[in-house]
Amino acid sequence: MEHQTLHFPHQEIRVGISQCLLGDEVRFDGGHKHAQYCTKVLGQHFTFVPTCPEVGAGMTIPREPIRLVNMNNEVRVRGTKSDEDYTEALTDFSQQAVQRLTGLSGYILLGKSPSCGMERVKVYRDNGYRSDITQGGVFAETLMQTYPELPVEESGRLTDPTLRESFLTRVYAYRTWQTLEETGITPKALLDFHSEYKPLLMAHSQQAYRELGKWLAGVDKTTVEEKAKAYLPKFMAILKQPASRQNHTNTLMHLQGYLKNNLTSAERQNLRQMIDNYRTGMIPLIAPLVLMRHLFEVHGCEYAGNYRYLFPYPESLAIDGI
Ligand code: SF4
């Protein structure tokens, strides 16, 4: 169907992942942290690119656990038993590894790890007690600094419906942008892209969407390359802003307007009830999205922007983490 081509990239979606999440026994104790939602659900849509930074840095399996330690105001990576310093090995590996990780559309990390944790990893004092400081793991921080627009999330947080929706939406939007880059960005293609993402961007911030539209206006052949380069961080930053229930509700009601003359009274009532249930927090966003998607399929769709919002990612990915 045409909208499937429009919405979900047919190209491979490559997503980086902490290797232990795939069930590989690479942890310090010889175990794993198999995330079934990743392998059984996301794995049907993504090609995972696994990395274990600690093994990559030459550490053995099993190995002594490591932790982040604040030593004279410098955070180092130290063994918990031997006090051996792994900072250089882990930093060097991370810097080299992220250079090879091109073409990814997202990254899933194991939280709390001094290597892979995205944020809030404990930092200890050199006397062994916890400090008040937390930060990201060494590999994770290198990754996020190198690819600031890359959608990154921790596996444990994907069980939260709102965080999962946000991550999946950003992965698919980012992949759509990568496809645009692969096919060559023209002024028209860039403006069409922005227009197609209007409802989705407005659900995150109406003001930011409008400002970005004004900034983009007037793009031409001589400026398109520079504008496209600067557009992506702005676009991804808007999607990263939490979309409020109120904004989503407004967007859903706006899209409802495209359907209103075509719906039966039962359909209209059902849709209104579903949007209201979402507004009051009884159900996740995917529920009214799926219903509206069905109604647009049955009754037709006016423009691509509806699909970018209604089909942010395949609905089979929306189930709760297992
Ligand atoms: S370094 Fe990362 S991938 Fe390797 S075991 Fe630890 S959390 Fe998993």
JSON list of N, CA and C in Angstrom, two decimals, residues 7 12 19 31-32 56 98 101 111 123 130 134 146 167 205 259 268 286 320:
[
{"chain": "A", "resi": 7, "resn": "HIS", "atom": "N", "xyz": [5.60, 5.64, 4.76]},
{"chain": "A", "resi": 7, "resn": "HIS", "atom": "CA", "xyz": [5.95, 5.81, 6.16]},
{"chain": "A", "resi": 7, "resn": "HIS", "atom": "C", "xyz": [7.12, 5.00, 6.66]},
{"chain": "A", "resi": 12, "resn": "GLU", "atom": "N", "xyz": [17.10, -1.23, 5.49]},
{"chain": "A", "resi": 12, "resn": "GLU", "atom": "CA", "xyz": [17.48, -1.80, 6.78]},
{"chain": "A", "resi": 12, "resn": "GLU", "atom": "C", "xyz": [17.59, -0.68, 7.84]},
{"chain": "A", "resi": 19, "resn": "GLN", "atom": "N", "xyz": [25.96, -5.39, 23.99]},
{"chain": "A", "resi": 19, "resn": "GLN", "atom": "CA", "xyz": [25.94, -6.79, 23.55]},
{"chain": "A", "resi": 19, "resn": "GLN", "atom": "C", "xyz": [25.26, -7.74, 24.55]},
{"chain": "A", "resi": 31, "resn": "GLY", "atom": "N", "xyz": [27.79, -13.61, 32.85]},
{"chain": "A", "resi": 31, "resn": "GLY", "atom": "CA", "xyz": [26.36, -13.68, 32.56]},
{"chain": "A", "resi": 31, "resn": "GLY", "atom": "C", "xyz": [25.96, -12.71, 31.46]},
{"chain": "A", "resi": 32, "resn": "HIS", "atom": "N", "xyz": [24.65, -12.56, 31.32]},
{"chain": "A", "resi": 32, "resn": "HIS", "atom": "CA", "xyz": [24.12, -11.64, 30.30]},
{"chain": "A", "resi": 32, "resn": "HIS", "atom": "C", "xyz": [22.98, -10.83, 30.91]},
{"chain": "A", "resi": 56, "resn": "GLY", "atom": "N", "xyz": [35.68, -5.35, 24.30]},
{"chain": "A", "resi": 56, "resn": "GLY", "atom": "CA", "xyz": [36.42, -4.69, 23.21]},
{"chain": "A", "resi": 56, "resn": "GLY", "atom": "C", "xyz": [37.69, -4.03, 23.70]},
{"chain": "A", "resi": 98, "resn": "VAL", "atom": "N", "xyz": [33.28, 4.03, 18.14]},
{"chain": "A", "resi": 98, "resn": "VAL", "atom": "CA", "xyz": [32.19, 4.89, 17.66]},
{"chain": "A", "resi": 98, "resn": "VAL", "atom": "C", "xyz": [32.47, 5.42, 16.24]},
{"chain": "A", "resi": 101, "resn": "LEU", "atom": "N", "xyz": [30.96, 3.04, 13.96]},
{"chain": "A", "resi": 101, "resn": "LEU", "atom": "CA", "xyz": [29.51, 2.85, 14.08]},
{"chain": "A", "resi": 101, "resn": "LEU", "atom": "C", "xyz": [28.73, 3.88, 13.26]},
{"chain": "A", "resi": 111, "resn": "GLY", "atom": "N", "xyz": [21.54, 0.24, 31.24]},
{"chain": "A", "resi": 111, "resn": "GLY", "atom": "CA", "xyz": [21.69, 1.29, 32.25]},
{"chain": "A", "resi": 111, "resn": "GLY", "atom": "C", "xyz": [22.60, 0.88, 33.40]},
{"chain": "A", "resi": 123, "resn": "VAL", "atom": "N", "xyz": [29.10, 7.51, 40.69]},
{"chain": "A", "resi": 123, "resn": "VAL", "atom": "CA", "xyz": [30.54, 7.80, 40.76]},
{"chain": "A", "resi": 123, "resn": "VAL", "atom": "C", "xyz": [30.94, 7.72, 42.23]},
{"chain": "A", "resi": 130, "resn": "ARG", "atom": "N", "xyz": [30.16, 6.27, 48.08]},
{"chain": "A", "resi": 130, "resn": "ARG", "atom": "CA", "xyz": [29.51, 6.93, 46.94]},
{"chain": "A", "resi": 130, "resn": "ARG", "atom": "C", "xyz": [29.64, 8.44, 47.06]},
{"chain": "A", "resi": 134, "resn": "THR", "atom": "N", "xyz": [26.80, 11.76, 39.53]},
{"chain": "A", "resi": 134, "resn": "THR", "atom": "CA", "xyz": [26.50, 10.68, 38.58]},
{"chain": "A", "resi": 134, "resn": "THR", "atom": "C", "xyz": [26.80, 11.19, 37.18]},
{"chain": "A", "resi": 146, "resn": "THR", "atom": "N", "xyz": [29.71, 11.98, 19.98]},
{"chain": "A", "resi": 146, "resn": "THR", "atom": "CA", "xyz": [30.07, 11.84, 18.56]},
{"chain": "A", "resi": 146, "resn": "THR", "atom": "C", "xyz": [28.84, 11.97, 17.66]},
{"chain": "A", "resi": 167, "resn": "PHE", "atom": "N", "xyz": [11.35, 7.05, 21.87]},
{"chain": "A", "resi": 167, "resn": "PHE", "atom": "CA", "xyz": [12.53, 6.46, 21.24]},
{"chain": "A", "resi": 167, "resn": "PHE", "atom": "C", "xyz": [12.20, 5.91, 19.85]},
{"chain": "A", "resi": 205, "resn": "SER", "atom": "N", "xyz": [6.10, 20.55, 20.00]},
{"chain": "A", "resi": 205, "resn": "SER", "atom": "CA", "xyz": [6.16, 21.98, 20.32]},
{"chain": "A", "resi": 205, "resn": "SER", "atom": "C", "xyz": [5.67, 22.79, 19.13]},
{"chain": "A", "resi": 259, "resn": "LEU", "atom": "N", "xyz": [-11.43, 13.57, 8.98]},
{"chain": "A", "resi": 259, "resn": "LEU", "atom": "CA", "xyz": [-12.28, 12.38, 8.83]},
{"chain": "A", "resi": 259, "resn": "LEU", "atom": "C", "xyz": [-13.76, 12.66, 9.04]},
{"chain": "A", "resi": 268, "resn": "ARG", "atom": "N", "xyz": [-17.44, 7.87, 14.98]},
{"chain": "A", "resi": 268, "resn": "ARG", "atom": "CA", "xyz": [-17.12, 9.19, 15.53]},
{"chain": "A", "resi": 268, "resn": "ARG", "atom": "C", "xyz": [-17.11, 9.15, 17.07]},
{"chain": "A", "resi": 286, "resn": "ILE", "atom": "N", "xyz": [-0.57, 5.07, 21.65]},
{"chain": "A", "resi": 286, "resn": "ILE", "atom": "CA", "xyz": [-0.67, 4.16, 20.50]},
{"chain": "A", "resi": 286, "resn": "ILE", "atom": "C", "xyz": [-2.12, 3.73, 20.27]},
{"chain": "A", "resi": 320, "resn": "ASP", "atom": "N", "xyz": [4.06, -3.75, 25.34]},
{"chain": "A", "resi": 320, "resn": "ASP", "atom": "CA", "xyz": [4.90, -3.54, 26.53]},
{"chain": "A", "resi": 320, "resn": "ASP", "atom": "C", "xyz": [6.13, -4.43, 26.48]}
]
